[in-house]
Amino acid sequence: MDGTVLVADDDRTIRTVLTQALTRAGCKVHATSSLTTLMRWVAEGKGDVVISDVVMPDGNGLEMLPKISQDRPDLPVIVISAQNTIMTAIQAAEAEAYDYLPKPFDLPDLMKRTAKALDARMRSPRPTTDMTPDDAPDDLPLIGKTPAMQALYRLVAKVMNTDLPVLICGESGTGKSLIARALHDFSDRRSLPFVTVTGSDLADIEGPARILARVRGGTLLIDELADVPDEVQARIVRMMDGPGEHVPRFIATSQTDPGQGISNSGVREDLYYRISGATISVPSLRERVDDIALLSEHFLTRAEREGGAKRWLSEDAADLFRAYSWPGNVRQLENVVRRLSLTSRADEITRAEVENVLGNQPETGPVLRGGDSEKLSASVARHLRRYFDLHGTMLPPPGLYPRILREIEAPLIEIALEATGGNQAKCADLLGINRNTLRKKITDLDIQVTRRRKLM
């Protein structure tokens, strides 16, 4: 790499790591913990790429992006943030950030993105919008730090201001309607109506005309497309094909992805090919187990803000939350947390109290029960497809094969160690590998080994 990189982060360790890595790669680096200093450097014409945190001691990193875009439209800005919400990703896209990465970030990935930004620094800037962070709601419950959710955030930000029809697929309770609403509220159509319809709203022959008159060029959300009768689906096709003065953006939700098998999906083939200009797959809660603690904390904080007592989950209670299958996904988790916040006898919610509540919930059991109907290869293929979709028309960075194997191998060994209580002999036997091989992999993959209680 060749160029000068400006790094702004209040974490000294991150500044040191980035400075060393970028310097070794051939870049000049200026690093600071102050946005004021960063903006002075930018004003002086320094830097070919900026890497900036969001929350800084003297301001918000997103708020300086419009100023940089105005003064130096050819200067790419890569935003890194520990605020792992869809809000941050959308605000970064709206504020013209060149790229966005959540913390903790993968250093090789950040280096590749920086190299790409250096190569593209002379490109014309993207069109601006009048959206500012202050325009956004402060309580959008689409949060998550897992790779699955971060990929979803990026895709939402990428298609938000296009006119492409969007099909949002995911199980009940995953937040499909919230994503549809976010696509509208953060888009150029946000000042226009957002109208949600079902098959019954379009059942009579005058239904489409009435709906189009209501939406007036805004966003039309068709809820649960597969439940819409075939005759009504044909009307939707004509609505999408018919010219009009105020053409709305079409979004539809579906609990299954018709692309996995149109003939058995309940969705007409001609409608599917029209509505799936972009497809957003929303992961189930069991596909992002590491987000359960974050979501639980969010819902407990919301309950406290609404007048409830301050509550938190005990370690055993949190373990049980992670082991539960959550067939109702995020919506079920929210209801359970709200109930526990009201009924808990003490500030700390115990495992016994969680067991009492989940005993009245469907499908009490380990996470694996929720995935019995899907082969592992199909699940892996779905995640890989999402990873490729994330890069749009570009290919992922080179070295994909060993990187994917490493990402699968590390959690496999970690989970096996946890299941065997940290006993390496039992773990090696479970995995079917030599104990010395296991030890080498633990070292190479930097896996922390502790004695854990065996999973139930």
Tab-separated table of N, CA and C in Angstrom, residues 397-407:
chain	number	residue	atom	x	y	z
A	397	PRO	N	-12.114	-10.896	-0.512
A	397	PRO	CA	-10.652	-10.844	-0.563
A	397	PRO	C	-10.063	-12.227	-0.825
A	398	PRO	N	-8.894	-12.319	-1.474
A	398	PRO	CA	-8.248	-13.613	-1.734
A	398	PRO	C	-7.943	-14.359	-0.434
A	399	GLY	N	-7.757	-15.665	-0.548
A	399	GLY	CA	-7.480	-16.486	0.634
A	399	GLY	C	-8.733	-16.946	1.349
A	400	LEU	N	-9.829	-17.059	0.604
A	400	LEU	CA	-11.116	-17.383	1.204
A	400	LEU	C	-11.128	-18.775	1.829
A	401	TYR	N	-10.533	-19.766	1.137
A	401	TYR	CA	-10.620	-21.154	1.600
A	401	TYR	C	-10.023	-21.336	3.007
A	402	PRO	N	-8.762	-20.954	3.249
A	402	PRO	CA	-8.227	-21.134	4.604
A	402	PRO	C	-8.931	-20.255	5.632
A	403	ARG	N	-9.421	-19.074	5.207
A	403	ARG	CA	-10.112	-18.195	6.153
A	403	ARG	C	-11.430	-18.807	6.623
A	404	ILE	N	-12.180	-19.392	5.686
A	404	ILE	CA	-13.452	-20.020	6.058
A	404	ILE	C	-13.203	-21.245	6.938
A	405	LEU	N	-12.211	-22.061	6.565
A	405	LEU	CA	-11.901	-23.237	7.385
A	405	LEU	C	-11.526	-22.841	8.796
A	406	ARG	N	-10.766	-21.767	8.933
A	406	ARG	CA	-10.360	-21.306	10.256
A	406	ARG	C	-11.579	-20.854	11.065
A	407	GLU	N	-12.504	-20.154	10.405
A	407	GLU	CA	-13.681	-19.654	11.119
A	407	GLU	C	-14.608	-20.788	11.546
